[in-house]
Short mmCIF file of C-alpha atoms in Angstrom, two decimals:
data_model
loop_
_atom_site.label_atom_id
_atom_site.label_comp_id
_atom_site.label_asym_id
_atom_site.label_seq_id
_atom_site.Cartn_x
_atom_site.Cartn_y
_atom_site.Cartn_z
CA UNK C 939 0.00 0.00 0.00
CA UNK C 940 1.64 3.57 -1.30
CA UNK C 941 1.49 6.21 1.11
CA UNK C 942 -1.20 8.18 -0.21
CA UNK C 943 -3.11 5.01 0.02
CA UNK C 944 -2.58 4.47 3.75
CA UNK C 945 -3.27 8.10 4.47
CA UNK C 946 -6.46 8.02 2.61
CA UNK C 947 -7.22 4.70 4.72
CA UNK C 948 -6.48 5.97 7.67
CA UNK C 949 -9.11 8.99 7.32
CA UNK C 950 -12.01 6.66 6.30
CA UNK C 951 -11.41 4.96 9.37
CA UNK C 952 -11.34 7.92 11.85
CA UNK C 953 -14.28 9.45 9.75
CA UNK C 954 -15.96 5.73 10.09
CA UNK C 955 -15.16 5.60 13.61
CA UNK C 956 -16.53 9.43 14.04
CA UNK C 957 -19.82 8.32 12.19
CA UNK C 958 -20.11 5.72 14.97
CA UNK C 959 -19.62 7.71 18.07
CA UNK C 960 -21.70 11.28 16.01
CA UNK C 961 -24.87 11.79 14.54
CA UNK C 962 -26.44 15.40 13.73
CA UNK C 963 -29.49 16.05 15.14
CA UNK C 964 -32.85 18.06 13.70
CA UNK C 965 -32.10 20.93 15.04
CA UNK C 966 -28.19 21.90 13.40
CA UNK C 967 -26.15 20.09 16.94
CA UNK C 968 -24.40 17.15 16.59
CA UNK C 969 -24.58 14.81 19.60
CA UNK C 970 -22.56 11.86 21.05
CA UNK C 971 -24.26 8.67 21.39
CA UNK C 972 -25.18 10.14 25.03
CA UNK C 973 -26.67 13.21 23.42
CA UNK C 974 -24.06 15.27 24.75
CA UNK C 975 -23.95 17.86 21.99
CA UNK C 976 -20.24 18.35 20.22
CA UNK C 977 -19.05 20.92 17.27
CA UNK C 978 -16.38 21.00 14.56
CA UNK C 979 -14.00 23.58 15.24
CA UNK C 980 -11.83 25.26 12.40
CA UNK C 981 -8.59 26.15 14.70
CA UNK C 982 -8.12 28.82 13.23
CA UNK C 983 -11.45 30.61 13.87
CA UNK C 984 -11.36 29.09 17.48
CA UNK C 985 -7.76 31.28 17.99
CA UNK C 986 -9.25 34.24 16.85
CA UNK C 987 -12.56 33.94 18.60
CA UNK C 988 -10.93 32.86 21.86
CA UNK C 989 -8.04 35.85 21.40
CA UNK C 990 -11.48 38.31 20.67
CA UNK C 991 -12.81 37.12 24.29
CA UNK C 992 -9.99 37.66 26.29
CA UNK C 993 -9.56 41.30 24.73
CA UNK C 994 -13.36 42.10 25.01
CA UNK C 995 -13.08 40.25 28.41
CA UNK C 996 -10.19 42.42 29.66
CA UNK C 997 -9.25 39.50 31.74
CA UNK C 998 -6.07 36.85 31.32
CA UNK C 999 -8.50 33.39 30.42
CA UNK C 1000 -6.18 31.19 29.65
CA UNK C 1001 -6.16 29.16 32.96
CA UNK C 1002 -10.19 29.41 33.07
CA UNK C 1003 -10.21 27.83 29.69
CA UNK C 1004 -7.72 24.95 30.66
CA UNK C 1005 -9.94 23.94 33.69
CA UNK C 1006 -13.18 24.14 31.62
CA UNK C 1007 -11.76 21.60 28.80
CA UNK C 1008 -10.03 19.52 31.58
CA UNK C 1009 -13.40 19.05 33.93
CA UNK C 1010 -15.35 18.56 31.13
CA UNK C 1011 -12.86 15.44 29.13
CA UNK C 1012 -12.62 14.02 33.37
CA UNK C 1013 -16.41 14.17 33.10
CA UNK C 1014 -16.12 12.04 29.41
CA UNK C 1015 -13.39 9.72 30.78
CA UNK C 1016 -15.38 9.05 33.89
CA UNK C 1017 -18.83 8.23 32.83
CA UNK C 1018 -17.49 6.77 29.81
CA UNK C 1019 -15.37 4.46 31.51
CA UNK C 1020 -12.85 5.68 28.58
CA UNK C 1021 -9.44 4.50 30.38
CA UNK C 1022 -11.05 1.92 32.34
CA UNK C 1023 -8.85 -1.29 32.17
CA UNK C 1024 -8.56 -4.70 33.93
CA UNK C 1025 -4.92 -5.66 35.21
CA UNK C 1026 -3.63 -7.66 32.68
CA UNK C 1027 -1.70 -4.77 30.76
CA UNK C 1028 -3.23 -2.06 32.31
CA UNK C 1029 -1.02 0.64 31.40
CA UNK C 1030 -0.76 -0.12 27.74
CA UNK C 1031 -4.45 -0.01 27.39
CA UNK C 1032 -4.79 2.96 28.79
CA UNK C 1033 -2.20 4.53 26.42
CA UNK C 1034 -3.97 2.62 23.56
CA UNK C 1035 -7.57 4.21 24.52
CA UNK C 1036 -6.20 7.41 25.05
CA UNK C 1037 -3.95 7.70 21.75
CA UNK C 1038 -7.36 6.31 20.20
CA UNK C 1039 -9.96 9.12 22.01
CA UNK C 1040 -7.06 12.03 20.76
CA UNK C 1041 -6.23 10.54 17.27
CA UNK C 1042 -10.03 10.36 16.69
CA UNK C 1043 -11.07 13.94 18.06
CA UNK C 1044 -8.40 15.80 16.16
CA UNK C 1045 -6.02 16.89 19.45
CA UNK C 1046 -2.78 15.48 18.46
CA UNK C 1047 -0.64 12.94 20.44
CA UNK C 1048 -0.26 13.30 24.48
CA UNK C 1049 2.64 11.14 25.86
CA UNK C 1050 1.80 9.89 29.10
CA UNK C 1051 5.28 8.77 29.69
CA UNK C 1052 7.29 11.84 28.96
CA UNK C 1053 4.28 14.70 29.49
CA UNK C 1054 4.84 15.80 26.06
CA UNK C 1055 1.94 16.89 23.85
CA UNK C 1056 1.81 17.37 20.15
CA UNK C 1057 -1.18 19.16 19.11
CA UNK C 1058 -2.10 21.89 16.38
CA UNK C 1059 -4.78 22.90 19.50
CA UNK C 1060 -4.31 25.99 21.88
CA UNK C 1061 -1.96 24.84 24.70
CA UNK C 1062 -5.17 26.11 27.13
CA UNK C 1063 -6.94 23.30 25.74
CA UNK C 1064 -4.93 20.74 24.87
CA UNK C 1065 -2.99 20.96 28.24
CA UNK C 1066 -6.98 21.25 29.64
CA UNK C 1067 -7.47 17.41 28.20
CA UNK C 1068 -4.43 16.21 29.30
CA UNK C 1069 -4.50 16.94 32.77
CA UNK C 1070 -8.01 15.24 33.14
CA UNK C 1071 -6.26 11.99 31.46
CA UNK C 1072 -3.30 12.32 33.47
CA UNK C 1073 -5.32 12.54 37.25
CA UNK C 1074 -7.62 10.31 35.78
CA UNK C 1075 -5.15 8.06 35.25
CA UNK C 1076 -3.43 8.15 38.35
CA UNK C 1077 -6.55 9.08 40.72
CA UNK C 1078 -4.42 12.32 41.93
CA UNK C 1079 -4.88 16.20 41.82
CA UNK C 1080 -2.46 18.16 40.10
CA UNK C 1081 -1.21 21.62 39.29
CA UNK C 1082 -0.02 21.56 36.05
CA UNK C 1083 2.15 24.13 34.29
CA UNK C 1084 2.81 24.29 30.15
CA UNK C 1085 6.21 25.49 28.10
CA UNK C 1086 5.63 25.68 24.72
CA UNK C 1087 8.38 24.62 23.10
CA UNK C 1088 7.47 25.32 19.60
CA UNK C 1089 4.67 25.99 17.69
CA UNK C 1090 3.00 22.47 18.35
CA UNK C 1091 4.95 20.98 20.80
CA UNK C 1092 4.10 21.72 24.62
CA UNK C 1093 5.78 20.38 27.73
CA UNK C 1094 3.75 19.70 30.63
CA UNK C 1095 4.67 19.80 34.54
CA UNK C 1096 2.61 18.15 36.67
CA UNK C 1097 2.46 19.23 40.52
CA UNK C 1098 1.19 16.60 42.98
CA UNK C 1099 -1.77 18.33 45.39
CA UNK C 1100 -3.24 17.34 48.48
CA UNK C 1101 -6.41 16.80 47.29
CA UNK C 1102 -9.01 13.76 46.92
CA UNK C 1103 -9.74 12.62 43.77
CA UNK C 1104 -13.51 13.28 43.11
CA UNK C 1105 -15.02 13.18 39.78
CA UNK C 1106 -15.97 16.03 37.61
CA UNK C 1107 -20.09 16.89 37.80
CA UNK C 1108 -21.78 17.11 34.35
CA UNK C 1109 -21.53 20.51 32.34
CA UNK C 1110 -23.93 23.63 34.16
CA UNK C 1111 -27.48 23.46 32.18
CA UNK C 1112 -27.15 27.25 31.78
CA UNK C 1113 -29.97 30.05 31.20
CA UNK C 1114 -30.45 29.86 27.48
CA UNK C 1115 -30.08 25.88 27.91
CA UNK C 1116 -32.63 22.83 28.49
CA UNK C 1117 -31.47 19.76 30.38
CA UNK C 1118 -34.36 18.13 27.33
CA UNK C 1119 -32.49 16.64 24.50
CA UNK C 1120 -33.48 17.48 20.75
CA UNK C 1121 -35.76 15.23 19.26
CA UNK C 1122 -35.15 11.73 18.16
CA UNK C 1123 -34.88 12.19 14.18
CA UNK C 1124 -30.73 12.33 12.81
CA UNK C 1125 -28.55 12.34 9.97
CA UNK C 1126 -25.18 10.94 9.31
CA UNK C 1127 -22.18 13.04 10.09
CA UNK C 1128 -20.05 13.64 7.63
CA UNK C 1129 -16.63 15.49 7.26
CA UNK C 1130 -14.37 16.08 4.62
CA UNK C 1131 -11.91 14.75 6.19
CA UNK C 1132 -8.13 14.37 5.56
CA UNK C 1133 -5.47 13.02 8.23
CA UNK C 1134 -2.10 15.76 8.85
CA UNK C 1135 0.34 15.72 11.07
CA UNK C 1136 -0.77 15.80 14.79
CA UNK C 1137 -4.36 15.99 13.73
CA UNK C 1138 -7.02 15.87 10.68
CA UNK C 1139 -8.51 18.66 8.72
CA UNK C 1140 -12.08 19.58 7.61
CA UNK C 1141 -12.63 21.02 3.83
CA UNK C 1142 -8.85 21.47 4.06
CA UNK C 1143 -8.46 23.68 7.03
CA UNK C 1144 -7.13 22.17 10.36
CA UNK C 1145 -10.06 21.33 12.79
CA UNK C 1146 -11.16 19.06 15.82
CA UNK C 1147 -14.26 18.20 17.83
CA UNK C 1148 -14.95 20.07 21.14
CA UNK C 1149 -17.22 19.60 23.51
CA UNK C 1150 -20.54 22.03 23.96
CA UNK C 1151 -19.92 21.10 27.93
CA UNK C 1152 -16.15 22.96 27.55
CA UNK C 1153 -18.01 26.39 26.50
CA UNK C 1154 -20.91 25.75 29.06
CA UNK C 1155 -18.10 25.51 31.86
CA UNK C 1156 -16.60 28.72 30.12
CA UNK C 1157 -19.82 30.65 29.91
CA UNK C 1158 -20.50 29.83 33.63
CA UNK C 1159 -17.54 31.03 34.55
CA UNK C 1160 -17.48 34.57 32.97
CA UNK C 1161 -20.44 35.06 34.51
CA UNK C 1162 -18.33 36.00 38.32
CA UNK C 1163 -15.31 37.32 36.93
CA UNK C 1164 -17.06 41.07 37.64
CA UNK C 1165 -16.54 41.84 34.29
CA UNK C 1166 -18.12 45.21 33.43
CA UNK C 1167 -20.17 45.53 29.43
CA UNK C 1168 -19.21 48.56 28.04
CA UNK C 1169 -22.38 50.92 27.31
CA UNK C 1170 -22.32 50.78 23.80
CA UNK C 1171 -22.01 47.43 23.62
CA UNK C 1172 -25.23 46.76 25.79
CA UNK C 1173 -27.31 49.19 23.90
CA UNK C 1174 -27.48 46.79 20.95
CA UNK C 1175 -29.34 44.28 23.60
CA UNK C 1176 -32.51 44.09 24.96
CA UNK C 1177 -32.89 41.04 27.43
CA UNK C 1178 -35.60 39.39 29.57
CA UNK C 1179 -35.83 38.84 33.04
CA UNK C 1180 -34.28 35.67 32.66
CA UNK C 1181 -31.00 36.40 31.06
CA UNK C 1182 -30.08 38.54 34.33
CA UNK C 1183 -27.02 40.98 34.60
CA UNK C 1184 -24.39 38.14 35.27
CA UNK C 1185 -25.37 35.94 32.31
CA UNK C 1186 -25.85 38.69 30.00
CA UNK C 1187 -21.91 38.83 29.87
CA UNK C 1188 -20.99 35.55 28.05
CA UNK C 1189 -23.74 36.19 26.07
CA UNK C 1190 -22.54 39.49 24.73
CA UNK C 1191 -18.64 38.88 25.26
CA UNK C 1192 -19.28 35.62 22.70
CA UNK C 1193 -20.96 37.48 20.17
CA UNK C 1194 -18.38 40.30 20.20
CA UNK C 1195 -15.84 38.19 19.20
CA UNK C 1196 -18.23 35.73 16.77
CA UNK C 1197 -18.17 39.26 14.73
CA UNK C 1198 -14.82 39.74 15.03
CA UNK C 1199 -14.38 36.46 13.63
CA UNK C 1200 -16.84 36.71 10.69
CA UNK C 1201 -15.37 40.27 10.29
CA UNK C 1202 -12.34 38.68 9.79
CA UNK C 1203 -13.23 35.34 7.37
CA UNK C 1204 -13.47 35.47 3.68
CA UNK C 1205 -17.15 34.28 3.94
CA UNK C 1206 -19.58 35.49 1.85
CA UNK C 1207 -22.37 36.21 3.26
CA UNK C 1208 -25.28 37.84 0.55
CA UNK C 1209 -29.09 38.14 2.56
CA UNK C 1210 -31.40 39.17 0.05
CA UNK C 1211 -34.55 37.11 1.32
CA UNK C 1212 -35.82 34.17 4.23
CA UNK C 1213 -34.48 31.77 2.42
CA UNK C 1214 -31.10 33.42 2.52
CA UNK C 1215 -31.09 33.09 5.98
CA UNK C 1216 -31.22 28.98 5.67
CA UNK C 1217 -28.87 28.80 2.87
CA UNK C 1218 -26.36 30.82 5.93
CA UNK C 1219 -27.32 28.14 8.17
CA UNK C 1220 -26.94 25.03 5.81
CA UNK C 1221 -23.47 26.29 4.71
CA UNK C 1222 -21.31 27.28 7.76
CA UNK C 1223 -23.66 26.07 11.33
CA UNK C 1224 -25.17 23.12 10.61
CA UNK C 1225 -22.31 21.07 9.63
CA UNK C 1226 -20.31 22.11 12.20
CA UNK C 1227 -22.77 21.76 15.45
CA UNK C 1228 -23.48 25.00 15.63
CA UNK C 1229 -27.42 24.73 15.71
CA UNK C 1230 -30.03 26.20 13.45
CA UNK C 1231 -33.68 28.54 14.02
CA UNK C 1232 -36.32 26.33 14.17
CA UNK C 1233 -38.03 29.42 12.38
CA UNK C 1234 -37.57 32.63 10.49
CA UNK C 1235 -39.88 35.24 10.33
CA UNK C 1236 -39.61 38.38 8.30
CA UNK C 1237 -39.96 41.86 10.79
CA UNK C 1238 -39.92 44.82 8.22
CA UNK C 1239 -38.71 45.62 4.98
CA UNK C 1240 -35.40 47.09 6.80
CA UNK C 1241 -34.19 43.32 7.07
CA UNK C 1242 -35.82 42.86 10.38
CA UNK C 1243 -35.56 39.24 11.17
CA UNK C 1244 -37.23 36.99 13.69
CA UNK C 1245 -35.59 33.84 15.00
CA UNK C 1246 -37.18 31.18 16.68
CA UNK C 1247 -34.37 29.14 18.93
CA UNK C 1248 -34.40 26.50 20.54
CA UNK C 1249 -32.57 26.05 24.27
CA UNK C 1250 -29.31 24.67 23.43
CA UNK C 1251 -25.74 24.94 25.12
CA UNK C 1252 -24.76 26.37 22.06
CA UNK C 1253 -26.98 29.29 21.95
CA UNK C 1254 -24.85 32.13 22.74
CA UNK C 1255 -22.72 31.01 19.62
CA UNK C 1256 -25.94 30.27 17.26
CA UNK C 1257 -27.13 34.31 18.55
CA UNK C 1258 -23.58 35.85 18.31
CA UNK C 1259 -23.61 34.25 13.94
CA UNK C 1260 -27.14 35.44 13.44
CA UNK C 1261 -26.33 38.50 14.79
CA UNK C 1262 -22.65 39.02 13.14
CA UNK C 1263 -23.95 37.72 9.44
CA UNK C 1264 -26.90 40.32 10.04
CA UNK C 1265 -24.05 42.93 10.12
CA UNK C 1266 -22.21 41.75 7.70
CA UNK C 1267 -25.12 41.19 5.04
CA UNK C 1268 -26.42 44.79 5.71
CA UNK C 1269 -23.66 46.28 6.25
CA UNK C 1270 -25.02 48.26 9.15
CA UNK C 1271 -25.01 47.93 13.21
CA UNK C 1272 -28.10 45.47 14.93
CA UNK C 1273 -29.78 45.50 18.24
CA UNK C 1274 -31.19 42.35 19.19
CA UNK C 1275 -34.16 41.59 21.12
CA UNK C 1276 -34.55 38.71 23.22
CA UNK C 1277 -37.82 37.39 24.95
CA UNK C 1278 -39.21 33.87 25.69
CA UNK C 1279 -41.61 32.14 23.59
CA UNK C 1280 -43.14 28.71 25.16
CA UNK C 1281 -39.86 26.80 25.90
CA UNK C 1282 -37.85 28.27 23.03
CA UNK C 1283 -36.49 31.86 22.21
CA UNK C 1284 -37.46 34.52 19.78
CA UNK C 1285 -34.29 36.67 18.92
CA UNK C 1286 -35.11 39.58 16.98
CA UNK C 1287 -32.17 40.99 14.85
CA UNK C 1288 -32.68 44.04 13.05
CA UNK C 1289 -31.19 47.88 12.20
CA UNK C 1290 -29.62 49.66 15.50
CA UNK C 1291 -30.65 53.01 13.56
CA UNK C 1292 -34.03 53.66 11.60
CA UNK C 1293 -33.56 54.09 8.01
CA UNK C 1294 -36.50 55.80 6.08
CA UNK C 1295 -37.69 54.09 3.42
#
């Protein structure tokens, strides 16, 4: 078998082995055989978005985001029994499952052994998964430390604490989230998917899956760092009761940097009716976990859109491309309105400033 021959097997086995463990569901998520709910993440775009929080933020993250993906993979490896293994060659099953679980998620290669990681991920991140592994592993706390050492190789140093080993709870059901699961009808996940070094990429550009529960974690936890929205930022929003003060800022701290993301892509993104709208959708959420409106609704001849969303623990990502392709396709500033309908949301996207007709 050539080379290109064993690389081409070896992604129609991860992408078999994805389609077994991933389905999409109804309503644009993609969901674990557990129904967790998962997303494709161009690297890339996550970098940007995640550099756009912490500079919208005003706060250092990086250490908020490693203990979000690490509590949430313990959480996986726990309930999943992932590194669970009888005596007989314990330690080289749990370095086969492991290598398996990263090789098949896109992360890269962790090396138990030497507490090296290869990864084209953020070191937040990637260090985040392999300290759950690691104290998983050896039912111990630690403090861990990262050098990068170049631009995908990280070295890890791993602290022994003087704590009990307890198990990570399940993800916070947040504001905007329902603890119900989508309905039962799915399609087949499918990537275009190539294997690279340290990784595979999707449509050509370097990507991995991530868990909704690490951005749940994330969300919860901006919501006491005291972080203060800026004025003009907040006069865009109009909230309900139940989005209070403290979850408003994930919510508009996300979308900030969704825009500055979009702002920054090649995308095109061309509204000129409804059906625009679900052509947006088909093309760069759906496939990727993002979620979808389970209805659109025309408000005014300004563009004025209604969206009809359902609880997910992806909403504030759904809301913050809405709102940033709204921008971008009329090429003017949105306020969004926000209310309750039944047990889903109506979001309400349309032009900041009144524009005669």
């Amino acid at each position: 078998m050539s080379v290109g021959d064993e690389t081409k097997h070896s992604a129609e086995l991860v992408l078999s082995n994805l389609q077994e463990h991933f389905h999409c569901a109804a309503d644009g998520s993609i969901r674990d055989s557990e129904g967790h709910g998962w997303m494709v993440w161009n690297l890339v775009d996550f970098h940007r978005w995640w550099l756009a929080v912490e500079t919208f933020s005003g706060v250092p993250l990086g250490r908020k985001l490693l203990n979000a993906a690490a509590d949430q993979e313990e959480y996986f490896l726990t309930t999943n029994s992932i590194l669970d293994a009888g005596w007989f060659r314990k330690k080289h099953r749990q370095n086969t499952a492991l290598s398996n679980r990263w090789n098949l998620m896109g992360w890269g290669i962790f090396d138990f052994e030497t507490s090296l990681l290869t990864s084209n991920l953020m070191a937040p991140l990637c260090s985040g998964f392999a300290l759950a592994a690691t104290e998983k592993i050896s039912q111990s706390r630690y403090k861990i430390q990262w050098q990068q050492l170049s631009n995908n190789t990280i070295r890890l140093d791993f602290e022994s604490m003087e704590r009990q080993f307890s198990a990570a709870a399940a993800s916070p059901v947040l504001c905007w989230d329902s603890s119900s699961l989508p309905n039962a009808s799915s399609s087949s996940f499918d990537l275009d998917l190539q294997i690279v070094s340290n990784g595979w990429t999707h449509a050509g550009e370097r990507s991995s899956m991530l868990a909704n529960g690490i951005f749940a974690r994330l969300f919860e936890t901006l919501t006491m760092q005291g972080i203060q929205l800026r004025p003009d930022w907040l006069e865009c929003w109009n909230f309900p009761e139940s989005i209070d003060t403290r979850s408003q800022v994930p919510l508009v701290l996300c979308t900030l940097a969704v825009n500055q993301l979009v702002s920054e892509s090649e995308q095109p993104i061309y509204i000129q009716d409804l059906q625009s709208w679900n052509q947006l959708c088909d093309a760069y959420l759906v496939p990727f976990g993002f979620g979808k409106p389970l209805q659109i609704s025309s408000l005014d001849d300004q563009g004025g859109v209604e969206f009809l969303l359902r609880p997910s623990s992806q909403w504030p990502l759904l809301v913050g491309y809405l709102f940033s392709f709204w921008q971008r396709g009329f090429g003017r500033k949105a306020k969004v309105e926000i209310h309750q309908k039944d047990e889903n949301w109506s979001v309400k996207i349309s032009s900041l400033l009144s524009y005669a007709g």
